[in-house]
Amino acid sequence: MKNITADKKLIAKCGLYCGACSKFLKSSCPGCQDNIKATWCKVRSCCLEHSYGSCAECSSYAQAVECGKFNNFIARIFGFIFRSDRNACIERIKELGPESYAREMTEQQKQTIKK
């Protein structure tokens, strides 16, 4: 099993921190950045199309409620199941920057900011 490490490349496009995800740590998921099978993820597709590391880099991203790709049906289900506040994650990335966010999530051993 991998150790939790601080790496901005392990921040998912939607703001989750893959570096602390149990599936990533068990090597059963490559994480958002390298998951070429995640074509279903509209957030990932949009960020790749615009060369964003995450939604935090999007100049038109004001709130998750306003973005149909960020706030789609699958994303809402995912947020409910994991009690994840991805909007809070994106806001924290904007506030701290990706490197500090990755470090903070690693120190707290968290994949997401909980609702």
C-alpha positions as protocol buffer text, in pm:
chain_id: "A"
residue {
  index: 1
  type: MET
  ca { x: 0 y: 0 z: 0 }
}
residue {
  index: 2
  type: LYS
  ca { x: 122 y: 349 z: -89 }
}
residue {
  index: 3
  type: ASN
  ca { x: 179 y: 622 z: 168 }
}
residue {
  index: 4
  type: ILE
  ca { x: -13 y: 948 z: 164 }
}
residue {
  index: 5
  type: THR
  ca { x: 215 y: 1209 z: 10 }
}
residue {
  index: 6
  type: ALA
  ca { x: 171 y: 1576 z: -71 }
}
residue {
  index: 7
  type: ASP
  ca { x: 170 y: 1616 z: -448 }
}
residue {
  index: 8
  type: LYS
  ca { x: -34 y: 1871 z: -641 }
}
residue {
  index: 9
  type: LYS
  ca { x: -56 y: 1620 z: -927 }
}
residue {
  index: 10
  type: LEU
  ca { x: -278 y: 1410 z: -700 }
}
residue {
  index: 11
  type: ILE
  ca { x: -548 y: 1678 z: -682 }
}
residue {
  index: 12
  type: ALA
  ca { x: -849 y: 1568 z: -883 }
}
residue {
  index: 13
  type: LYS
  ca { x: -994 y: 1813 z: -1134 }
}
residue {
  index: 14
  type: CYS
  ca { x: -1299 y: 1854 z: -906 }
}
residue {
  index: 15
  type: GLY
  ca { x: -1085 y: 1932 z: -601 }
}
residue {
  index: 16
  type: LEU
  ca { x: -1079 y: 1596 z: -424 }
}
residue {
  index: 17
  type: TYR
  ca { x: -736 y: 1481 z: -308 }
}
residue {
  index: 18
  type: CYS
  ca { x: -664 y: 1145 z: -473 }
}
residue {
  index: 19
  type: GLY
  ca { x: -344 y: 1112 z: -269 }
}
residue {
  index: 20
  type: ALA
  ca { x: -551 y: 1023 z: 40 }
}
residue {
  index: 21
  type: CYS
  ca { x: -807 y: 801 z: -135 }
}
residue {
  index: 22
  type: SER
  ca { x: -808 y: 438 z: -21 }
}
residue {
  index: 23
  type: LYS
  ca { x: -845 y: 310 z: -379 }
}
residue {
  index: 24
  type: PHE
  ca { x: -546 y: 516 z: -495 }
}
residue {
  index: 25
  type: LEU
  ca { x: -340 y: 407 z: -193 }
}
residue {
  index: 26
  type: LYS
  ca { x: -422 y: 41 z: -268 }
}
residue {
  index: 27
  type: SER
  ca { x: -319 y: 95 z: -634 }
}
residue {
  index: 28
  type: SER
  ca { x: -669 y: 5 z: -759 }
}
residue {
  index: 29
  type: CYS
  ca { x: -719 y: 354 z: -908 }
}
residue {
  index: 30
  type: PRO
  ca { x: -458 y: 568 z: -1084 }
}
residue {
  index: 31
  type: GLY
  ca { x: -613 y: 893 z: -957 }
}
residue {
  index: 32
  type: CYS
  ca { x: -792 y: 1155 z: -1162 }
}
residue {
  index: 33
  type: GLN
  ca { x: -493 y: 1288 z: -1354 }
}
residue {
  index: 34
  type: ASP
  ca { x: -392 y: 951 z: -1499 }
}
residue {
  index: 35
  type: ASN
  ca { x: -732 y: 781 z: -1519 }
}
residue {
  index: 36
  type: ILE
  ca { x: -784 y: 759 z: -1894 }
}
residue {
  index: 37
  type: LYS
  ca { x: -1094 y: 543 z: -1835 }
}
residue {
  index: 38
  type: ALA
  ca { x: -1274 y: 831 z: -1660 }
}
residue {
  index: 39
  type: THR
  ca { x: -1428 y: 959 z: -1982 }
}
residue {
  index: 40
  type: TRP
  ca { x: -1762 y: 969 z: -1796 }
}
residue {
  index: 41
  type: CYS
  ca { x: -1637 y: 1257 z: -1578 }
}
residue {
  index: 42
  type: LYS
  ca { x: -1752 y: 1586 z: -1730 }
}
residue {
  index: 43
  type: VAL
  ca { x: -1539 y: 1788 z: -1487 }
}
residue {
  index: 44
  type: ARG
  ca { x: -1222 y: 1602 z: -1585 }
}
residue {
  index: 45
  type: SER
  ca { x: -1304 y: 1632 z: -1957 }
}
residue {
  index: 46
  type: CYS
  ca { x: -1366 y: 2007 z: -1927 }
}
residue {
  index: 47
  type: CYS
  ca { x: -1044 y: 2067 z: -1731 }
}
residue {
  index: 48
  type: LEU
  ca { x: -840 y: 1864 z: -1979 }
}
residue {
  index: 49
  type: GLU
  ca { x: -999 y: 2051 z: -2270 }
}
residue {
  index: 50
  type: HIS
  ca { x: -899 y: 2384 z: -2113 }
}
residue {
  index: 51
  type: SER
  ca { x: -564 y: 2264 z: -1970 }
}
residue {
  index: 52
  type: TYR
  ca { x: -671 y: 2331 z: -1609 }
}
residue {
  index: 53
  type: GLY
  ca { x: -516 y: 2146 z: -1319 }
}
residue {
  index: 54
  type: SER
  ca { x: -855 y: 2175 z: -1148 }
}
residue {
  index: 55
  type: CYS
  ca { x: -1171 y: 2384 z: -1156 }
}
residue {
  index: 56
  type: ALA
  ca { x: -989 y: 2633 z: -931 }
}
residue {
  index: 57
  type: GLU
  ca { x: -810 y: 2760 z: -1244 }
}
residue {
  index: 58
  type: CYS
  ca { x: -1132 y: 2827 z: -1438 }
}
residue {
  index: 59
  type: SER
  ca { x: -1191 y: 3200 z: -1477 }
}
residue {
  index: 60
  type: SER
  ca { x: -1566 y: 3150 z: -1527 }
}
residue {
  index: 61
  type: TYR
  ca { x: -1604 y: 2928 z: -1218 }
}
residue {
  index: 62
  type: ALA
  ca { x: -1785 y: 3139 z: -961 }
}
residue {
  index: 63
  type: GLN
  ca { x: -1981 y: 2876 z: -773 }
}
residue {
  index: 64
  type: ALA
  ca { x: -2045 y: 2508 z: -829 }
}
residue {
  index: 65
  type: VAL
  ca { x: -2417 y: 2577 z: -861 }
}
residue {
  index: 66
  type: GLU
  ca { x: -2356 y: 2778 z: -1177 }
}
residue {
  index: 67
  type: CYS
  ca { x: -2151 y: 2514 z: -1359 }
}
residue {
  index: 68
  type: GLY
  ca { x: -2352 y: 2233 z: -1514 }
}
residue {
  index: 69
  type: LYS
  ca { x: -2042 y: 2018 z: -1558 }
}
residue {
  index: 70
  type: PHE
  ca { x: -1930 y: 2056 z: -1195 }
}
residue {
  index: 71
  type: ASN
  ca { x: -2279 y: 2021 z: -1055 }
}
residue {
  index: 72
  type: ASN
  ca { x: -2410 y: 1734 z: -1267 }
}
residue {
  index: 73
  type: PHE
  ca { x: -2621 y: 1439 z: -1151 }
}
residue {
  index: 74
  type: ILE
  ca { x: -2329 y: 1196 z: -1104 }
}
residue {
  index: 75
  type: ALA
  ca { x: -2133 y: 1459 z: -913 }
}
residue {
  index: 76
  type: ARG
  ca { x: -2424 y: 1520 z: -676 }
}
residue {
  index: 77
  type: ILE
  ca { x: -2458 y: 1146 z: -609 }
}
residue {
  index: 78
  type: PHE
  ca { x: -2083 y: 1118 z: -551 }
}
residue {
  index: 79
  type: GLY
  ca { x: -2097 y: 1416 z: -312 }
}
residue {
  index: 80
  type: PHE
  ca { x: -2387 y: 1262 z: -121 }
}
residue {
  index: 81
  type: ILE
  ca { x: -2227 y: 918 z: -87 }
}
residue {
  index: 82
  type: PHE
  ca { x: -1890 y: 1055 z: 30 }
}
residue {
  index: 83
  type: ARG
  ca { x: -2038 y: 1356 z: 214 }
}
residue {
  index: 84
  type: SER
  ca { x: -1798 y: 1557 z: 2 }
}
residue {
  index: 85
  type: ASP
  ca { x: -1809 y: 1933 z: -42 }
}
residue {
  index: 86
  type: ARG
  ca { x: -1617 y: 1967 z: -367 }
}
residue {
  index: 87
  type: ASN
  ca { x: -1704 y: 2336 z: -388 }
}
residue {
  index: 88
  type: ALA
  ca { x: -1529 y: 2388 z: -53 }
}
residue {
  index: 89
  type: CYS
  ca { x: -1230 y: 2194 z: -190 }
}
residue {
  index: 90
  type: ILE
  ca { x: -1209 y: 2421 z: -496 }
}
residue {
  index: 91
  type: GLU
  ca { x: -1239 y: 2733 z: -280 }
}
residue {
  index: 92
  type: ARG
  ca { x: -961 y: 2601 z: -53 }
}
residue {
  index: 93
  type: ILE
  ca { x: -735 y: 2540 z: -355 }
}
residue {
  index: 94
  type: LYS
  ca { x: -800 y: 2899 z: -466 }
}
residue {
  index: 95
  type: GLU
  ca { x: -719 y: 3024 z: -117 }
}
residue {
  index: 96
  type: LEU
  ca { x: -403 y: 2820 z: -53 }
}
residue {
  index: 97
  type: GLY
  ca { x: -278 y: 2726 z: -397 }
}
residue {
  index: 98
  type: PRO
  ca { x: -245 y: 2364 z: -513 }
}
residue {
  index: 99
  type: GLU
  ca { x: 84 y: 2285 z: -337 }
}
residue {
  index: 100
  type: SER
  ca { x: -37 y: 2404 z: 5 }
}
residue {
  index: 101
  type: TYR
  ca { x: -375 y: 2238 z: -45 }
}
residue {
  index: 102
  type: ALA
  ca { x: -206 y: 1904 z: -121 }
}
residue {
  index: 103
  type: ARG
  ca { x: 13 y: 1948 z: 187 }
}
residue {
  index: 104
  type: GLU
  ca { x: -289 y: 2032 z: 406 }
}
residue {
  index: 105
  type: MET
  ca { x: -491 y: 1735 z: 283 }
}
residue {
  index: 106
  type: THR
  ca { x: -189 y: 1507 z: 337 }
}
residue {
  index: 107
  type: GLU
  ca { x: -135 y: 1635 z: 692 }
}
residue {
  index: 108
  type: GLN
  ca { x: -504 y: 1582 z: 770 }
}
residue {
  index: 109
  type: GLN
  ca { x: -509 y: 1250 z: 577 }
}
residue {
  index: 110
  type: LYS
  ca { x: -826 y: 1363 z: 400 }
}
residue {
  index: 111
  type: GLN
  ca { x: -956 y: 1302 z: 49 }
}
residue {
  index: 112
  type: THR
  ca { x: -1218 y: 1575 z: 75 }
}
residue {
  index: 113
  type: ILE
  ca { x: -1360 y: 1852 z: 283 }
}
residue {
  index: 114
  type: LYS
  ca { x: -1671 y: 1702 z: 444 }
}
residue {
  index: 115
  type: LYS
  ca { x: -2014 y: 1859 z: 440 }
}
